[in-house]
DNA sequence: TCATGTGAACATGTTCACAGCA
DNA sequence: TGCTGTGAACATGTTCACATGA
């Protein structure tokens, strides 16, 4: 998504491709599971299967980190866990604030995987004064007034936005002004941020729409073969002969 | 993510690039906002700004759908809303089930944007018998036993998994066996599915790790200039002399 | 005149296939 | 012998820059 940097064309050998970075957490998870089962080594084939990618891709990904494998043998699990953790910056402690403690914010706060790997919820922040002081996931919710102080005092550089769409940009601006340089946005809005600030977004609605696109394709291809399952009814019912959509305008300009 | 299809190399002009598909929901959202403000037309420049992309990309994206603009003028808002909705399959009604009604599942069920655009929550399903019958987001939670019947009866083709990681693959298998062909996975696991089934995943932990990677980079670059803000403390604190990590092994083989 | 639509150049990402090393 | 590491081929995605047509 929005990568703030000036995007220099891989100045030295230091540049790990973005696509690779996005897969490192996947490898790390698979490796951690192996580590817990005390498996000493894995082949690229096995690890790739566990991470849900193909082995050529995995080997190429690892080649950007260095030559951490042993030919004819595979990779040392513990060593790889360490190298990937370090590369991802998980040997540091990252305090995180969550802003917007509604249903979703509370769910995120309660999410276990949060604390496990280098991330620590420094504070939960909400604009509703009646939320302030209430315990959520073992923390007391703070009021938005305290946002700047919390970020400063805890050296927070990562913020999670789980507010309604309308409040997101404003919250984002305050986070950035207070020193946050990475934002994970759950609100269904495009955030604008200055250069040097990274934003990643998680959007249920977008994901569903992408799935719907592919579903529709499948339904089309199905028509070539047998109509196996009852296809989802076209809006407004199967029978209707005329324009069925109450939602989608039938406007046709030009 | 996992695109089940055989990936034919754009047989006819029909193939819309995946990257474009992923942006269509963004355009649609921006257009819907314009539509609500009764704006009749937009230029690629304006719409691109609203969607957070550049205008060349937007125009190329739209060119895959057809020539829906007017040279020297721009795009008709209502018309584009309709075309994109249709392309995404949002003129159909998509019944969806959510499996796993914990904190996250409940938050998803309550999420408004769900129902708005063609998606309808057909059922909430949980394995915990004590959850069965409880009202969440205006629906009564069903027990897992009913999963197959619900999917069949409602013609559900899209399933959302919000269970713990351990249960996800099993739930996935049952969904697929019952006829679901698109899955949105919130559980932190790699799901394996047969060909023809699409999986998209949403993973908080992965997103945070990607942000941490870039944060770490920034901290490194910062060292070249002035150490402006106190960098996040290395795990275990600044003082501690011995190995601080209960989590990351300091193993160094070979 | 002005903004769309698009070929061509460029950049990134993936896969193949095999050389090279334990 | 067997698996890693990687150059080279291929595929996808992005940006440029301008011809085109309302």
PDB file of N, CA and C in Angstrom, chain A residues 108-178:
ATOM      1  N   UNK A 108      -9.968  -6.469  18.675  1.00  0.00           N
ATOM      2  CA  UNK A 108      -8.542  -6.392  18.385  1.00  0.00           C
ATOM      3  C   UNK A 108      -7.734  -6.395  19.673  1.00  0.00           C
ATOM      4  N   UNK A 109      -8.218  -5.631  20.668  1.00  0.00           N
ATOM      5  CA  UNK A 109      -7.511  -5.562  21.945  1.00  0.00           C
ATOM      6  C   UNK A 109      -7.434  -6.937  22.601  1.00  0.00           C
ATOM      7  N   UNK A 110      -8.475  -7.719  22.420  1.00  0.00           N
ATOM      8  CA  UNK A 110      -8.522  -9.043  23.027  1.00  0.00           C
ATOM      9  C   UNK A 110      -7.760 -10.103  22.225  1.00  0.00           C
ATOM     10  N   UNK A 111      -7.397  -9.735  21.012  1.00  0.00           N
ATOM     11  CA  UNK A 111      -6.715 -10.681  20.149  1.00  0.00           C
ATOM     12  C   UNK A 111      -5.372 -11.078  20.738  1.00  0.00           C
ATOM     13  N   UNK A 112      -5.194 -12.334  20.964  1.00  0.00           N
ATOM     14  CA  UNK A 112      -3.996 -12.827  21.618  1.00  0.00           C
ATOM     15  C   UNK A 112      -2.724 -12.604  20.834  1.00  0.00           C
ATOM     16  N   UNK A 113      -2.762 -12.921  19.554  1.00  0.00           N
ATOM     17  CA  UNK A 113      -1.584 -12.852  18.705  1.00  0.00           C
ATOM     18  C   UNK A 113      -0.879 -11.510  18.750  1.00  0.00           C
ATOM     19  N   UNK A 114      -1.555 -10.542  19.297  1.00  0.00           N
ATOM     20  CA  UNK A 114      -1.014  -9.206  19.428  1.00  0.00           C
ATOM     21  C   UNK A 114       0.268  -9.186  20.247  1.00  0.00           C
ATOM     22  N   UNK A 115       0.118  -9.526  21.491  1.00  0.00           N
ATOM     23  CA  UNK A 115       1.227  -9.420  22.430  1.00  0.00           C
ATOM     24  C   UNK A 115       2.350 -10.391  22.086  1.00  0.00           C
ATOM     25  N   UNK A 116       1.992 -11.511  21.512  1.00  0.00           N
ATOM     26  CA  UNK A 116       2.946 -12.604  21.370  1.00  0.00           C
ATOM     27  C   UNK A 116       4.266 -12.208  20.706  1.00  0.00           C
ATOM     28  N   UNK A 117       4.213 -11.500  19.607  1.00  0.00           N
ATOM     29  CA  UNK A 117       5.411 -11.318  18.806  1.00  0.00           C
ATOM     30  C   UNK A 117       5.902  -9.874  18.745  1.00  0.00           C
ATOM     31  N   UNK A 118       6.382  -9.368  19.854  1.00  0.00           N
ATOM     32  CA  UNK A 118       7.026  -8.060  19.807  1.00  0.00           C
ATOM     33  C   UNK A 118       6.096  -6.880  19.934  1.00  0.00           C
ATOM     34  N   UNK A 119       4.786  -7.110  19.849  1.00  0.00           N
ATOM     35  CA  UNK A 119       3.854  -5.990  19.944  1.00  0.00           C
ATOM     36  C   UNK A 119       3.199  -5.962  21.321  1.00  0.00           C
ATOM     37  N   UNK A 120       3.012  -4.765  21.831  1.00  0.00           N
ATOM     38  CA  UNK A 120       2.430  -4.605  23.147  1.00  0.00           C
ATOM     39  C   UNK A 120       1.415  -3.478  23.074  1.00  0.00           C
ATOM     40  N   UNK A 121       0.208  -3.749  23.532  1.00  0.00           N
ATOM     41  CA  UNK A 121      -0.819  -2.712  23.502  1.00  0.00           C
ATOM     42  C   UNK A 121      -0.527  -1.715  24.623  1.00  0.00           C
ATOM     43  N   UNK A 122      -0.079  -0.537  24.237  1.00  0.00           N
ATOM     44  CA  UNK A 122       0.280   0.477  25.228  1.00  0.00           C
ATOM     45  C   UNK A 122      -0.959   1.164  25.778  1.00  0.00           C
ATOM     46  N   UNK A 123      -1.975   1.340  24.926  1.00  0.00           N
ATOM     47  CA  UNK A 123      -3.198   1.988  25.392  1.00  0.00           C
ATOM     48  C   UNK A 123      -4.357   1.778  24.429  1.00  0.00           C
ATOM     49  N   UNK A 124      -5.552   1.807  25.015  1.00  0.00           N
ATOM     50  CA  UNK A 124      -6.791   1.810  24.237  1.00  0.00           C
ATOM     51  C   UNK A 124      -7.412   3.190  24.397  1.00  0.00           C
ATOM     52  N   UNK A 125      -7.767   3.796  23.291  1.00  0.00           N
ATOM     53  CA  UNK A 125      -8.225   5.177  23.325  1.00  0.00           C
ATOM     54  C   UNK A 125      -9.573   5.304  22.631  1.00  0.00           C
ATOM     55  N   UNK A 126     -10.487   6.021  23.270  1.00  0.00           N
ATOM     56  CA  UNK A 126     -11.800   6.223  22.659  1.00  0.00           C
ATOM     57  C   UNK A 126     -12.278   7.653  22.897  1.00  0.00           C
ATOM     58  N   UNK A 127     -13.079   8.140  21.974  1.00  0.00           N
ATOM     59  CA  UNK A 127     -13.560   9.523  22.061  1.00  0.00           C
ATOM     60  C   UNK A 127     -14.769   9.657  22.988  1.00  0.00           C
ATOM     61  N   UNK A 128     -15.424   8.550  23.250  1.00  0.00           N
ATOM     62  CA  UNK A 128     -16.618   8.574  24.096  1.00  0.00           C
ATOM     63  C   UNK A 128     -16.213   8.691  25.573  1.00  0.00           C
ATOM     64  N   UNK A 129     -16.579   9.807  26.226  1.00  0.00           N
ATOM     65  CA  UNK A 129     -16.177  10.000  27.627  1.00  0.00           C
ATOM     66  C   UNK A 129     -16.705   8.895  28.540  1.00  0.00           C
ATOM     67  N   UNK A 130     -17.847   8.318  28.186  1.00  0.00           N
ATOM     68  CA  UNK A 130     -18.422   7.287  29.047  1.00  0.00           C
ATOM     69  C   UNK A 130     -17.647   5.967  28.957  1.00  0.00           C
ATOM     70  N   UNK A 131     -16.781   5.863  27.939  1.00  0.00           N
ATOM     71  CA  UNK A 131     -15.931   4.673  27.823  1.00  0.00           C
ATOM     72  C   UNK A 131     -14.700   4.781  28.729  1.00  0.00           C
ATOM     73  N   UNK A 132     -14.295   6.007  28.979  1.00  0.00           N
ATOM     74  CA  UNK A 132     -13.052   6.240  29.714  1.00  0.00           C
ATOM     75  C   UNK A 132     -13.066   5.528  31.063  1.00  0.00           C
ATOM     76  N   UNK A 133     -11.991   4.828  31.352  1.00  0.00           N
ATOM     77  CA  UNK A 133     -11.868   4.127  32.616  1.00  0.00           C
ATOM     78  C   UNK A 133     -12.396   2.706  32.578  1.00  0.00           C
ATOM     79  N   UNK A 134     -13.210   2.387  31.591  1.00  0.00           N
ATOM     80  CA  UNK A 134     -13.758   1.028  31.513  1.00  0.00           C
ATOM     81  C   UNK A 134     -12.663   0.042  31.159  1.00  0.00           C
ATOM     82  N   UNK A 135     -12.721  -1.139  31.781  1.00  0.00           N
ATOM     83  CA  UNK A 135     -11.692  -2.140  31.488  1.00  0.00           C
ATOM     84  C   UNK A 135     -12.024  -2.935  30.222  1.00  0.00           C
ATOM     85  N   UNK A 136     -11.062  -2.981  29.319  1.00  0.00           N
ATOM     86  CA  UNK A 136     -11.186  -3.800  28.109  1.00  0.00           C
ATOM     87  C   UNK A 136      -9.875  -4.541  27.940  1.00  0.00           C
ATOM     88  N   UNK A 137      -9.960  -5.844  27.838  1.00  0.00           N
ATOM     89  CA  UNK A 137      -8.755  -6.663  27.662  1.00  0.00           C
ATOM     90  C   UNK A 137      -7.691  -6.354  28.716  1.00  0.00           C
ATOM     91  N   UNK A 138      -8.140  -6.108  29.936  1.00  0.00           N
ATOM     92  CA  UNK A 138      -7.207  -5.899  31.023  1.00  0.00           C
ATOM     93  C   UNK A 138      -6.597  -4.507  31.101  1.00  0.00           C
ATOM     94  N   UNK A 139      -7.053  -3.604  30.228  1.00  0.00           N
ATOM     95  CA  UNK A 139      -6.581  -2.218  30.277  1.00  0.00           C
ATOM     96  C   UNK A 139      -7.756  -1.287  30.507  1.00  0.00           C
ATOM     97  N   UNK A 140      -7.475  -0.132  31.073  1.00  0.00           N
ATOM     98  CA  UNK A 140      -8.537   0.860  31.213  1.00  0.00           C
ATOM     99  C   UNK A 140      -8.511   1.793  30.005  1.00  0.00           C
ATOM    100  N   UNK A 141      -9.648   1.966  29.401  1.00  0.00           N
ATOM    101  CA  UNK A 141      -9.748   2.813  28.210  1.00  0.00           C
ATOM    102  C   UNK A 141      -9.447   4.260  28.575  1.00  0.00           C
ATOM    103  N   UNK A 142      -8.625   4.906  27.741  1.00  0.00           N
ATOM    104  CA  UNK A 142      -8.270   6.315  27.949  1.00  0.00           C
ATOM    105  C   UNK A 142      -9.101   7.194  27.018  1.00  0.00           C
ATOM    106  N   UNK A 143      -9.264   8.425  27.420  1.00  0.00           N
ATOM    107  CA  UNK A 143     -10.000   9.354  26.567  1.00  0.00           C
ATOM    108  C   UNK A 143      -9.073   9.984  25.526  1.00  0.00           C
ATOM    109  N   UNK A 144      -9.657  10.376  24.401  1.00  0.00           N
ATOM    110  CA  UNK A 144      -8.884  10.926  23.287  1.00  0.00           C
ATOM    111  C   UNK A 144      -8.006  12.107  23.703  1.00  0.00           C
ATOM    112  N   UNK A 145      -8.452  12.828  24.707  1.00  0.00           N
ATOM    113  CA  UNK A 145      -7.655  13.972  25.180  1.00  0.00           C
ATOM    114  C   UNK A 145      -6.219  13.575  25.508  1.00  0.00           C
ATOM    115  N   UNK A 146      -6.075  12.357  25.957  1.00  0.00           N
ATOM    116  CA  UNK A 146      -4.753  11.917  26.416  1.00  0.00           C
ATOM    117  C   UNK A 146      -3.880  11.362  25.282  1.00  0.00           C
ATOM    118  N   UNK A 147      -4.426  11.311  24.093  1.00  0.00           N
ATOM    119  CA  UNK A 147      -3.737  10.665  22.968  1.00  0.00           C
ATOM    120  C   UNK A 147      -2.285  11.104  22.808  1.00  0.00           C
ATOM    121  N   UNK A 148      -2.075  12.389  22.707  1.00  0.00           N
ATOM    122  CA  UNK A 148      -0.712  12.891  22.472  1.00  0.00           C
ATOM    123  C   UNK A 148       0.244  12.504  23.599  1.00  0.00           C
ATOM    124  N   UNK A 149      -0.229  12.656  24.816  1.00  0.00           N
ATOM    125  CA  UNK A 149       0.627  12.337  25.967  1.00  0.00           C
ATOM    126  C   UNK A 149       1.001  10.856  25.986  1.00  0.00           C
ATOM    127  N   UNK A 150       0.026  10.009  25.698  1.00  0.00           N
ATOM    128  CA  UNK A 150       0.269   8.564  25.698  1.00  0.00           C
ATOM    129  C   UNK A 150       1.321   8.184  24.669  1.00  0.00           C
ATOM    130  N   UNK A 151       1.188   8.756  23.486  1.00  0.00           N
ATOM    131  CA  UNK A 151       2.121   8.436  22.407  1.00  0.00           C
ATOM    132  C   UNK A 151       3.528   8.893  22.761  1.00  0.00           C
ATOM    133  N   UNK A 152       3.611  10.080  23.279  1.00  0.00           N
ATOM    134  CA  UNK A 152       4.899  10.632  23.673  1.00  0.00           C
ATOM    135  C   UNK A 152       5.536   9.793  24.789  1.00  0.00           C
ATOM    136  N   UNK A 153       4.769   9.572  25.840  1.00  0.00           N
ATOM    137  CA  UNK A 153       5.306   8.881  27.021  1.00  0.00           C
ATOM    138  C   UNK A 153       5.748   7.459  26.721  1.00  0.00           C
ATOM    139  N   UNK A 154       5.056   6.805  25.803  1.00  0.00           N
ATOM    140  CA  UNK A 154       5.374   5.405  25.539  1.00  0.00           C
ATOM    141  C   UNK A 154       6.238   5.200  24.302  1.00  0.00           C
ATOM    142  N   UNK A 155       6.559   6.283  23.624  1.00  0.00           N
ATOM    143  CA  UNK A 155       7.338   6.149  22.397  1.00  0.00           C
ATOM    144  C   UNK A 155       6.631   5.299  21.352  1.00  0.00           C
ATOM    145  N   UNK A 156       5.327   5.524  21.221  1.00  0.00           N
ATOM    146  CA  UNK A 156       4.516   4.737  20.284  1.00  0.00           C
ATOM    147  C   UNK A 156       4.772   5.191  18.853  1.00  0.00           C
ATOM    148  N   UNK A 157       5.087   4.244  17.970  1.00  0.00           N
ATOM    149  CA  UNK A 157       5.248   4.627  16.568  1.00  0.00           C
ATOM    150  C   UNK A 157       4.247   3.923  15.660  1.00  0.00           C
ATOM    151  N   UNK A 158       3.463   2.997  16.230  1.00  0.00           N
ATOM    152  CA  UNK A 158       2.454   2.285  15.442  1.00  0.00           C
ATOM    153  C   UNK A 158       1.074   2.501  16.043  1.00  0.00           C
ATOM    154  N   UNK A 159       0.156   2.975  15.227  1.00  0.00           N
ATOM    155  CA  UNK A 159      -1.210   3.197  15.680  1.00  0.00           C
ATOM    156  C   UNK A 159      -2.206   2.372  14.893  1.00  0.00           C
ATOM    157  N   UNK A 160      -3.226   1.867  15.591  1.00  0.00           N
ATOM    158  CA  UNK A 160      -4.289   1.106  14.938  1.00  0.00           C
ATOM    159  C   UNK A 160      -5.571   1.923  15.023  1.00  0.00           C
ATOM    160  N   UNK A 161      -6.190   2.177  13.883  1.00  0.00           N
ATOM    161  CA  UNK A 161      -7.422   2.963  13.852  1.00  0.00           C
ATOM    162  C   UNK A 161      -8.614   2.046  13.640  1.00  0.00           C
ATOM    163  N   UNK A 162      -9.517   2.033  14.610  1.00  0.00           N
ATOM    164  CA  UNK A 162     -10.717   1.190  14.524  1.00  0.00           C
ATOM    165  C   UNK A 162     -11.954   2.031  14.802  1.00  0.00           C
ATOM    166  N   UNK A 163     -11.876   3.280  14.413  1.00  0.00           N
ATOM    167  CA  UNK A 163     -12.995   4.211  14.604  1.00  0.00           C
ATOM    168  C   UNK A 163     -13.969   4.094  13.439  1.00  0.00           C
ATOM    169  N   UNK A 164     -15.125   4.754  13.546  1.00  0.00           N
ATOM    170  CA  UNK A 164     -15.983   4.885  12.366  1.00  0.00           C
ATOM    171  C   UNK A 164     -15.258   5.670  11.277  1.00  0.00           C
ATOM    172  N   UNK A 165     -15.684   5.486  10.047  1.00  0.00           N
ATOM    173  CA  UNK A 165     -15.015   6.111   8.908  1.00  0.00           C
ATOM    174  C   UNK A 165     -14.893   7.620   9.076  1.00  0.00           C
ATOM    175  N   UNK A 166     -15.929   8.234   9.582  1.00  0.00           N
ATOM    176  CA  UNK A 166     -15.958   9.684   9.688  1.00  0.00           C
ATOM    177  C   UNK A 166     -14.878  10.267  10.576  1.00  0.00           C
ATOM    178  N   UNK A 167     -14.458   9.511  11.562  1.00  0.00           N
ATOM    179  CA  UNK A 167     -13.475  10.030  12.513  1.00  0.00           C
ATOM    180  C   UNK A 167     -12.041   9.679  12.137  1.00  0.00           C
ATOM    181  N   UNK A 168     -11.874   8.782  11.182  1.00  0.00           N
ATOM    182  CA  UNK A 168     -10.560   8.176  10.943  1.00  0.00           C
ATOM    183  C   UNK A 168      -9.482   9.180  10.527  1.00  0.00           C
ATOM    184  N   UNK A 169      -9.805  10.056   9.588  1.00  0.00           N
ATOM    185  CA  UNK A 169      -8.773  10.989   9.105  1.00  0.00           C
ATOM    186  C   UNK A 169      -8.305  11.917  10.224  1.00  0.00           C
ATOM    187  N   UNK A 170      -9.260  12.348  11.009  1.00  0.00           N
ATOM    188  CA  UNK A 170      -8.932  13.254  12.110  1.00  0.00           C
ATOM    189  C   UNK A 170      -8.020  12.561  13.134  1.00  0.00           C
ATOM    190  N   UNK A 171      -8.392  11.349  13.478  1.00  0.00           N
ATOM    191  CA  UNK A 171      -7.568  10.561  14.398  1.00  0.00           C
ATOM    192  C   UNK A 171      -6.182  10.346  13.811  1.00  0.00           C
ATOM    193  N   UNK A 172      -6.166  10.011  12.542  1.00  0.00           N
ATOM    194  CA  UNK A 172      -4.907   9.789  11.834  1.00  0.00           C
ATOM    195  C   UNK A 172      -4.016  11.022  11.928  1.00  0.00           C
ATOM    196  N   UNK A 173      -4.578  12.172  11.662  1.00  0.00           N
ATOM    197  CA  UNK A 173      -3.805  13.416  11.713  1.00  0.00           C
ATOM    198  C   UNK A 173      -3.193  13.631  13.092  1.00  0.00           C
ATOM    199  N   UNK A 174      -3.990  13.369  14.118  1.00  0.00           N
ATOM    200  CA  UNK A 174      -3.481  13.558  15.480  1.00  0.00           C
ATOM    201  C   UNK A 174      -2.385  12.552  15.808  1.00  0.00           C
ATOM    202  N   UNK A 175      -2.570  11.324  15.382  1.00  0.00           N
ATOM    203  CA  UNK A 175      -1.547  10.303  15.615  1.00  0.00           C
ATOM    204  C   UNK A 175      -0.232  10.720  14.960  1.00  0.00           C
ATOM    205  N   UNK A 176      -0.334  11.128  13.706  1.00  0.00           N
ATOM    206  CA  UNK A 176       0.865  11.503  12.958  1.00  0.00           C
ATOM    207  C   UNK A 176       1.537  12.720  13.584  1.00  0.00           C
ATOM    208  N   UNK A 177       0.730  13.701  13.952  1.00  0.00           N
ATOM    209  CA  UNK A 177       1.286  14.910  14.569  1.00  0.00           C
ATOM    210  C   UNK A 177       2.004  14.568  15.876  1.00  0.00           C
ATOM    211  N   UNK A 178       1.507  13.536  16.554  1.00  0.00           N
ATOM    212  CA  UNK A 178       2.100  13.161  17.834  1.00  0.00           C
ATOM    213  C   UNK A 178       3.335  12.279  17.668  1.00  0.00           C
TER     214      UNK A 178
END
